[in-house]
Amino acid sequence: MELFFESHNKEETKRLGALLAPHLVPMDVVLLTGDLGAGKTTFVSGVAEGLDIKDNVISPTFNIMKCYFGGRLPLYHIDAYRLEDQNIEIGLDEYIEGDGACFIEWPKFIEPLIPDERIEIEINHKEENTRTLIFKTDCPRLARVLEEVKEAFDHD
Ligand code: ADP
Ligand code: MG
């Protein structure tokens, strides 16, 4: 299934992430695709807020991965951008199949590590502050989650 959203500013993108947060369970995987500056990290920072994580989410590009604890669920944020053409056997699977939810920017660089059951979010930069977000999943449970997020997002 596929759902379409439009965001008109950074706060709206964060709100969408915050609305997804309460539905997340351990081992959930969310892939984020879109150009640099699309809003992938911004979305994840909204998820962190929704999980009641106090730390600010910053781009993990130079660290490959950042972990956030102290919220309802551990949040693992991977940015695989710098793993292009590198050895990807660096233990990321422990987080992807771990005790928290895992959000992955540039998943195409770690394709073999990505489970079938996941949410895919494609963010497209339209205008200065306008983004379209397409959410996709083949998993029935996650499809129901996305329907609920859509309902909540459109509600206010
Ligand atoms: P990415 O992780 O995809 O490279 P970031 O989230 O780091 O992107 O950066 C997105 C940039 O775009 C931020 O500077 C943010 O303030 C800005 N921005 C403007 N409008 C939006 C929007 N509607 N949604 C998300 N970010 C937006
Ligand atoms: Mg980013």
Short mmCIF file of C-alpha atoms and ligand atoms in Angstrom, two decimals:
data_model
loop_
_atom_site.label_atom_id
_atom_site.label_comp_id
_atom_site.label_asym_id
_atom_site.label_seq_id
_atom_site.Cartn_x
_atom_site.Cartn_y
_atom_site.Cartn_z
CA MET A 1 0.00 0.00 0.00
CA GLU A 2 1.01 3.58 -0.58
CA LEU A 3 0.04 6.82 1.16
CA PHE A 4 0.81 10.36 0.10
CA PHE A 5 1.48 13.36 2.34
CA GLU A 6 2.39 16.96 1.74
CA SER A 7 4.44 19.01 4.19
CA HIS A 8 4.67 22.79 3.98
CA ASN A 9 7.39 23.35 6.54
CA LYS A 10 9.90 21.61 8.75
CA GLU A 11 7.50 21.46 11.71
CA GLU A 12 4.90 19.57 9.66
CA THR A 13 7.47 16.97 8.66
CA LYS A 14 8.46 16.59 12.31
CA ARG A 15 4.80 16.25 13.31
CA LEU A 16 4.42 13.41 10.84
CA GLY A 17 7.39 11.64 12.45
CA ALA A 18 5.96 12.27 15.91
CA LEU A 19 2.64 10.71 14.83
CA LEU A 20 4.42 7.55 13.66
CA ALA A 21 6.40 7.21 16.91
CA PRO A 22 3.68 5.80 19.23
CA HIS A 23 3.09 2.87 16.84
CA LEU A 24 6.70 1.72 16.68
CA VAL A 25 7.81 -1.57 18.21
CA PRO A 26 11.26 -3.18 18.51
CA MET A 27 12.78 -4.27 15.20
CA ASP A 28 10.64 -1.90 13.15
CA VAL A 29 12.62 -0.60 10.19
CA VAL A 30 11.91 2.62 8.29
CA LEU A 31 13.83 3.50 5.14
CA LEU A 32 14.17 7.14 4.12
CA THR A 33 15.04 8.11 0.57
CA GLY A 34 15.35 11.53 -1.03
CA ASP A 35 18.07 13.97 -2.01
CA LEU A 36 20.35 15.77 0.39
CA GLY A 37 18.24 18.36 2.20
CA ALA A 38 14.95 16.59 1.45
CA GLY A 39 14.10 16.32 5.13
CA LYS A 40 15.04 12.73 6.10
CA THR A 41 16.88 13.72 9.27
CA THR A 42 14.18 16.27 10.09
CA PHE A 43 11.60 13.47 9.96
CA VAL A 44 13.68 11.32 12.32
CA SER A 45 14.00 14.21 14.79
CA GLY A 46 10.19 14.31 14.90
CA VAL A 47 10.14 10.57 15.63
CA ALA A 48 12.59 11.14 18.50
CA GLU A 49 10.30 13.79 19.97
CA GLY A 50 7.35 11.43 19.66
CA LEU A 51 9.31 8.77 21.56
CA ASP A 52 10.06 11.33 24.32
CA ILE A 53 13.77 11.28 23.58
CA LYS A 54 15.32 14.41 25.03
CA ASP A 55 18.45 14.61 22.84
CA ASN A 56 18.38 16.54 19.61
CA VAL A 57 18.76 14.35 16.56
CA ILE A 58 21.67 15.38 14.39
CA SER A 59 22.74 13.93 11.08
CA PRO A 60 24.68 10.68 11.58
CA THR A 61 26.43 11.03 8.21
CA PHE A 62 29.91 11.20 9.69
CA ASN A 63 29.22 8.59 12.36
CA ILE A 64 27.20 6.22 10.13
CA MET A 65 24.97 5.57 13.13
CA LYS A 66 23.64 7.30 16.20
CA CYS A 67 21.70 5.69 19.07
CA TYR A 68 19.18 7.53 21.20
CA PHE A 69 18.08 6.07 24.51
CA GLY A 70 15.88 7.35 27.34
CA GLY A 71 12.68 7.37 25.33
CA ARG A 72 9.85 4.86 25.11
CA LEU A 73 12.01 2.77 22.75
CA PRO A 74 15.65 2.94 21.64
CA LEU A 75 15.98 4.82 18.37
CA TYR A 76 18.74 3.80 15.98
CA HIS A 77 19.46 6.26 13.20
CA ILE A 78 21.69 5.06 10.38
CA ASP A 79 22.95 7.19 7.50
CA ALA A 80 24.62 4.81 5.04
CA TYR A 81 25.73 7.57 2.66
CA ARG A 82 29.41 7.17 3.50
CA LEU A 83 29.25 3.38 3.17
CA GLU A 84 29.00 3.58 -0.62
CA ASP A 85 31.37 0.94 -2.01
CA GLN A 86 32.68 0.16 1.48
CA ASN A 87 32.52 -3.01 3.52
CA ILE A 88 29.08 -2.98 5.12
CA GLU A 89 29.86 -5.83 7.55
CA ILE A 90 30.31 -3.46 10.47
CA GLY A 91 27.65 -4.84 12.80
CA LEU A 92 24.69 -2.68 11.78
CA ASP A 93 22.47 -5.78 11.64
CA GLU A 94 22.55 -5.91 15.43
CA TYR A 95 20.71 -2.61 15.52
CA ILE A 96 18.43 -3.34 12.58
CA GLU A 97 17.30 -6.53 14.33
CA GLY A 98 17.66 -5.03 17.79
CA ASP A 99 15.54 -3.84 20.68
CA GLY A 100 14.52 -0.53 19.12
CA ALA A 101 13.23 1.09 15.96
CA CYS A 102 15.72 1.69 13.19
CA PHE A 103 15.57 4.58 10.70
CA ILE A 104 17.88 4.32 7.71
CA GLU A 105 18.93 7.09 5.33
CA TRP A 106 20.51 5.98 2.02
CA PRO A 107 19.40 2.33 2.47
CA LYS A 108 20.56 1.42 -1.03
CA PHE A 109 24.14 1.32 0.24
CA ILE A 110 23.33 -1.43 2.75
CA GLU A 111 20.70 -3.27 0.70
CA PRO A 112 21.68 -6.80 1.90
CA LEU A 113 21.02 -5.79 5.50
CA ILE A 114 17.48 -4.51 4.89
CA PRO A 115 14.58 -6.74 5.97
CA ASP A 116 11.51 -7.27 3.72
CA GLU A 117 9.19 -6.03 6.43
CA ARG A 118 9.62 -2.27 6.56
CA ILE A 119 8.17 1.15 5.84
CA GLU A 120 9.65 3.08 2.95
CA ILE A 121 9.40 6.86 2.94
CA GLU A 122 10.34 8.76 -0.19
CA ILE A 123 10.70 12.50 0.35
CA ASN A 124 10.70 14.86 -2.60
CA HIS A 125 11.83 18.47 -2.41
CA LYS A 126 9.20 20.50 -4.27
CA GLU A 127 9.65 24.13 -3.32
CA GLU A 128 11.72 25.92 -0.73
CA ASN A 129 9.63 24.59 2.15
CA THR A 130 7.30 22.15 0.45
CA ARG A 131 7.92 18.41 0.46
CA THR A 132 5.92 15.42 -0.68
CA LEU A 133 6.28 12.24 1.33
CA ILE A 134 5.24 8.87 -0.07
CA PHE A 135 4.90 6.09 2.52
CA LYS A 136 4.90 2.49 1.31
CA THR A 137 4.76 -0.91 2.94
CA ASP A 138 3.95 -4.51 2.03
CA CYS A 139 3.43 -5.50 5.66
CA PRO A 140 -0.24 -5.62 6.81
CA ARG A 141 0.54 -4.47 10.36
CA LEU A 142 2.58 -1.51 9.16
CA ALA A 143 -0.10 -0.68 6.58
CA ARG A 144 -2.61 -0.31 9.42
CA VAL A 145 -0.12 1.89 11.28
CA LEU A 146 0.24 4.14 8.24
CA GLU A 147 -3.54 4.44 7.89
CA GLU A 148 -3.70 5.65 11.48
CA VAL A 149 -0.90 8.14 10.94
CA LYS A 150 -2.69 9.46 7.85
CA GLU A 151 -5.94 9.86 9.76
CA ALA A 152 -4.21 11.70 12.61
CA PHE A 153 -2.18 13.92 10.25
CA ASP A 154 -5.23 14.96 8.21
CA HIS A 155 -7.29 15.50 11.34
CA ASP A 156 -5.59 18.72 12.45
P1 ADP B 1 18.28 15.20 4.73
O1 ADP B 1 18.47 14.40 5.99
O2 ADP B 1 17.23 14.62 3.81
O3 ADP B 1 19.55 15.50 3.99
P2 ADP B 1 17.63 17.40 6.52
O4 ADP B 1 16.45 16.96 7.30
O5 ADP B 1 18.96 17.31 7.17
O6 ADP B 1 17.64 16.61 5.12
O7 ADP B 1 17.44 18.88 6.02
C1 ADP B 1 16.24 19.37 5.51
C2 ADP B 1 16.35 20.87 5.41
O8 ADP B 1 15.21 21.41 4.74
C3 ADP B 1 16.39 21.52 6.80
O9 ADP B 1 17.25 22.63 6.75
C4 ADP B 1 14.94 21.96 7.00
O10 ADP B 1 14.82 23.07 7.86
C5 ADP B 1 14.54 22.34 5.59
N1 ADP B 1 13.11 22.24 5.31
C6 ADP B 1 12.34 23.20 4.74
N2 ADP B 1 11.07 22.80 4.58
C7 ADP B 1 11.03 21.53 5.06
C8 ADP B 1 9.96 20.58 5.15
N3 ADP B 1 8.71 20.82 4.72
N4 ADP B 1 10.25 19.38 5.69
C9 ADP B 1 11.51 19.10 6.11
N5 ADP B 1 12.55 19.95 6.04
C10 ADP B 1 12.31 21.17 5.52
MG MG B 2 20.16 13.40 6.70
#
